[in-house]
Every structure is written in structure tokens, then in C-alpha cells.
Amino acid sequence: MSAVPMRRGFWWITLAAVVAIAVTASLGFWQLGRAEQKLALQAQREQRQAMPPVGWEAVFAAQADGRLDELHDRAVRLAGQWVHEATVFLDNRTMNGRVGFVVLTPLRHASGQVIVVQRGWVPRRMDDRTALPELPQIEGVVTVEGRLAPPPSR
């Protein structure tokens, strides 16, 4: 009996299979690395949220030193006045299957400095999609409690 010579196609198929296995394995390791990063980020978020709330002074100091990112995910308690005329409605934001707006309003400190507060979500009117919802115009000093978050990405 004589050995049947292997065809050149066998080696190409074998090479393609090895490359596919290597690419798949590297993508799996990449996903594991991403999972580890997200777990670390979640642990950091939980640690910062467990800290006592910060006020305007801590926000101003961190902003002046260029280390505002160190306060992300920290609880904050800020007192100030709403700048109602500067309210922004982010359109086409869904919640529980309904379309509406995310409401952003600046909060002004007595010194004049402001911070943008995401006040929540409001539904859109279905009879007139261009109509903005009416919000209560709270005058005077209000106290806001929440979490300090970075600005949204582009």
C-alpha cells in the first residue's frame, strides 16, 4: 500500500482553522479583561457612594485643582437656585417603553457658579411632539441631593 499524498488544500484549511481559533481565543481574553475593568469600576463606584456627601466647597476645590474626576460617583448635597430659563430637554429618551425627555437644569450657587443637574425624565405629549412639558418653577433656594457624574460623552 502506498500513502496518499496530502493535498495542498488541507494545509490551507488547517491554517485557517488555527487562525480562527487564535482570533476567537484572543477575543475571549479581551472580553475577560473588559469584565475585570467593569468590576473594578463598579467597586470604585460603590466605595465612593458609601462616602459622606460633599458640598459646593469640595466641588469648587476639586474643579480648581483639575481633579474633578476624583469626585465622580460621590454623593453630593448642594443648595442653590434653579436657572429655569437655561433648562435643556434632551429629546427621544425612552423609559419603560415610553418616549420623553431628560431634563437638565443649572443650579446656581450664591457665588454665581453653576453646576448642571439632571433632574429626571418626563414623558412627551403624544398629540404634539414639539411641545415641551411644563415644569414647576421652584423659586428660592433648593437643596439637591444626588450623585456627581461626568458630562455625557459625545
Coordinates of N, CA, C and O in Angstrom, one line a residue, residues 26-96:
S26 N -8.3 35.1 21.5 CA -7.8 36.5 21.9 C -9.0 37.3 22.2 O -9.0 38.2 23.1
L27 N -10.1 37.2 21.4 CA -11.3 38.0 21.7 C -11.9 37.6 23.1 O -12.4 38.4 23.8
G28 N -11.8 36.3 23.4 CA -12.3 35.8 24.7 C -11.5 36.4 25.8 O -12.1 36.9 26.9
F29 N -10.2 36.5 25.7 CA -9.4 37.1 26.7 C -9.6 38.6 26.8 O -9.6 39.2 27.9
W30 N -9.9 39.2 25.7 CA -10.2 40.7 25.7 C -11.5 40.9 26.5 O -11.5 41.8 27.3
Q31 N -12.5 40.0 26.3 CA -13.7 40.2 27.0 C -13.5 40.0 28.5 O -14.1 40.7 29.3
L32 N -12.7 39.0 28.9 CA -12.4 38.8 30.3 C -11.7 40.0 30.9 O -12.0 40.4 32.0
G33 N -10.8 40.7 30.1 CA -10.2 41.9 30.6 C -11.2 43.0 30.8 O -11.1 43.8 31.8
R34 N -12.1 43.2 29.8 CA -13.2 44.2 29.9 C -14.0 43.9 31.2 O -14.4 44.9 31.9
A35 N -14.4 42.7 31.4 CA -15.2 42.3 32.6 C -14.5 42.7 33.9 O -15.1 43.3 34.8
E36 N -13.2 42.5 33.9 CA -12.4 42.8 35.1 C -12.4 44.3 35.3 O -12.5 44.8 36.4
Q37 N -12.3 45.1 34.2 CA -12.3 46.6 34.3 C -13.6 47.0 34.8 O -13.7 47.9 35.7
K38 N -14.7 46.5 34.3 CA -16.0 46.9 34.7 C -16.3 46.5 36.2 O -16.9 47.3 36.9
L39 N -15.8 45.4 36.6 CA -16.0 45.0 38.0 C -15.2 46.0 38.9 O -15.7 46.4 40.0
A40 N -14.0 46.4 38.5 CA -13.2 47.3 39.3 C -13.9 48.7 39.3 O -13.9 49.4 40.4
L41 N -14.5 49.1 38.2 CA -15.2 50.4 38.1 C -16.4 50.4 39.0 O -16.7 51.3 39.7
Q42 N -17.1 49.2 39.1 CA -18.3 49.1 39.9 C -17.9 49.1 41.4 O -18.6 49.8 42.2
A43 N -16.8 48.5 41.7 CA -16.3 48.5 43.1 C -15.9 49.9 43.5 O -16.3 50.4 44.7
Q44 N -15.3 50.7 42.6 CA -14.9 52.1 42.9 C -16.2 52.9 43.1 O -16.2 53.7 44.0
R45 N -17.2 52.7 42.2 CA -18.4 53.4 42.3 C -19.1 53.2 43.7 O -19.6 54.1 44.3
E46 N -19.2 51.9 44.1 CA -19.8 51.6 45.4 C -19.1 52.2 46.5 O -19.7 52.7 47.5
Q47 N -17.7 52.2 46.5 CA -16.9 52.7 47.5 C -17.1 54.2 47.7 O -17.3 54.8 48.7
R48 N -17.2 54.9 46.5 CA -17.4 56.4 46.5 C -18.8 56.8 47.0 O -19.0 57.8 47.7
Q49 N -19.8 55.9 46.6 CA -21.1 56.3 47.0 C -21.4 56.0 48.5 O -22.3 56.6 49.1
A50 N -20.5 55.2 49.1 CA -20.6 55.0 50.6 C -20.0 56.1 51.4 O -20.3 56.2 52.6
M51 N -19.3 57.0 50.8 CA -18.6 58.1 51.5 C -19.7 59.2 51.8 O -20.7 59.2 51.1
P52 N -19.4 60.0 52.8 CA -20.4 61.1 53.1 C -20.5 62.0 51.9 O -19.6 62.2 51.1
P53 N -21.7 62.7 51.8 CA -21.9 63.6 50.7 C -20.9 64.8 50.8 O -20.6 65.3 51.9
V54 N -20.6 65.3 49.6 CA -19.7 66.5 49.5 C -20.6 67.7 49.2 O -21.7 67.6 48.7
G55 N -20.1 68.9 49.4 CA -20.8 70.1 49.1 C -20.1 71.0 48.1 O -19.2 70.5 47.4
W56 N -20.6 72.2 47.9 CA -20.1 73.1 46.9 C -18.6 73.3 47.1 O -17.8 73.4 46.2
E57 N -18.1 73.4 48.4 CA -16.7 73.7 48.6 C -15.8 72.7 48.1 O -14.8 73.0 47.4
A58 N -16.2 71.4 48.3 CA -15.4 70.3 47.7 C -15.4 70.3 46.2 O -14.4 70.0 45.6
V59 N -16.5 70.6 45.6 CA -16.6 70.6 44.2 C -15.8 71.8 43.6 O -15.0 71.6 42.6
F60 N -15.9 73.0 44.2 CA -15.1 74.1 43.8 C -13.6 73.8 43.9 O -12.8 74.1 43.0
A61 N -13.2 73.2 45.0 CA -11.7 72.9 45.2 C -11.2 71.9 44.2 O -10.2 72.1 43.6
A62 N -12.0 70.9 44.0 CA -11.6 69.8 43.0 C -11.6 70.4 41.6 O -10.7 70.1 40.8
Q63 N -12.5 71.3 41.3 CA -12.5 71.9 40.0 C -11.3 72.8 39.8 O -10.6 72.8 38.7
A64 N -10.9 73.6 40.8 CA -9.8 74.5 40.7 C -8.5 73.7 40.6 O -7.6 74.2 39.9
D65 N -8.4 72.6 41.2 CA -7.2 71.8 41.2 C -7.1 70.8 39.9 O -6.2 70.1 39.8
G66 N -8.2 70.8 39.1 CA -8.2 69.9 38.0 C -8.4 68.5 38.3 O -8.0 67.6 37.6
R67 N -9.0 68.2 39.5 CA -9.2 66.8 39.9 C -10.7 66.5 40.1 O -11.0 65.7 41.0
L68 N -11.5 67.1 39.3 CA -13.0 66.9 39.5 C -13.3 65.4 39.3 O -14.3 64.9 39.9
D69 N -12.6 64.7 38.4 CA -12.9 63.3 38.2 C -12.8 62.5 39.4 O -13.3 61.4 39.5
E70 N -12.0 62.9 40.4 CA -11.9 62.2 41.7 C -13.2 62.2 42.5 O -13.4 61.3 43.4
L71 N -14.1 63.1 42.1 CA -15.4 63.2 42.8 C -16.5 62.5 42.1 O -17.6 62.4 42.6
H72 N -16.3 62.0 40.9 CA -17.3 61.3 40.2 C -17.9 60.1 41.0 O -17.1 59.4 41.7
D73 N -19.1 60.0 41.0 CA -19.9 58.9 41.7 C -20.0 59.2 43.2 O -20.5 58.4 44.0
R74 N -19.5 60.3 43.7 CA -19.7 60.7 45.1 C -21.0 61.3 45.3 O -21.6 62.0 44.4
A75 N -21.6 61.0 46.5 CA -22.9 61.7 46.8 C -22.6 63.2 47.1 O -21.6 63.5 47.6
V76 N -23.6 64.0 46.6 CA -23.4 65.4 46.8 C -24.7 66.0 47.4 O -25.8 65.4 47.2
R77 N -24.6 67.0 48.1 CA -25.7 67.8 48.7 C -25.4 69.3 48.4 O -24.5 69.8 49.0
L78 N -26.1 69.9 47.5 CA -25.9 71.2 47.1 C -27.1 72.1 47.3 O -28.2 71.6 46.9
A79 N -26.9 73.3 47.7 CA -28.0 74.2 47.9 C -27.8 75.4 46.9 O -26.6 75.8 46.7
G80 N -28.8 75.8 46.2 CA -28.7 76.9 45.2 C -30.1 77.2 44.6 O -31.1 76.7 45.1
Q81 N -30.1 78.0 43.6 CA -31.3 78.4 42.9 C -31.3 77.8 41.5 O -30.2 77.8 40.8
W82 N -32.4 77.3 41.0 CA -32.5 76.8 39.7 C -32.5 78.0 38.7 O -33.0 79.1 38.9
V83 N -31.8 77.7 37.6 CA -31.8 78.7 36.5 C -32.7 78.2 35.4 O -32.3 77.5 34.4
H84 N -34.0 78.4 35.7 CA -35.1 77.8 34.8 C -35.0 78.2 33.4 O -35.2 77.3 32.5
E85 N -34.6 79.4 33.1 CA -34.5 79.8 31.7 C -33.4 79.1 30.9 O -33.4 79.1 29.7
A86 N -32.5 78.4 31.6 CA -31.5 77.6 30.9 C -31.7 76.1 30.9 O -30.8 75.3 30.5
T87 N -32.9 75.7 31.2 CA -33.3 74.3 31.2 C -33.2 73.7 29.8 O -33.6 74.4 28.8
V88 N -32.6 72.5 29.7 CA -32.5 71.8 28.4 C -33.2 70.5 28.5 O -33.2 69.8 29.5
F89 N -34.0 70.2 27.4 CA -34.7 69.0 27.3 C -34.0 68.1 26.2 O -34.0 68.5 25.0
L90 N -33.5 67.0 26.6 CA -32.9 66.1 25.7 C -34.0 65.1 25.2 O -34.6 64.4 25.9
D91 N -34.2 65.2 23.9 CA -35.4 64.6 23.2 C -35.1 63.1 22.9 O -33.9 62.7 22.8
N92 N -36.1 62.4 22.7 CA -36.1 61.0 22.2 C -35.3 60.1 23.2 O -34.5 59.2 22.9
R93 N -35.6 60.2 24.5 CA -35.1 59.4 25.5 C -36.2 58.5 26.0 O -37.3 59.0 26.4
T94 N -36.0 57.2 26.0 CA -37.1 56.2 26.3 C -36.9 55.8 27.8 O -35.8 55.7 28.3
M95 N -38.1 55.5 28.4 CA -38.1 54.9 29.7 C -39.4 54.0 29.8 O -40.5 54.5 29.5
N96 N -39.1 52.8 30.1 CA -40.3 51.8 30.2 C -41.1 51.8 28.9 O -42.3 51.7 29.0

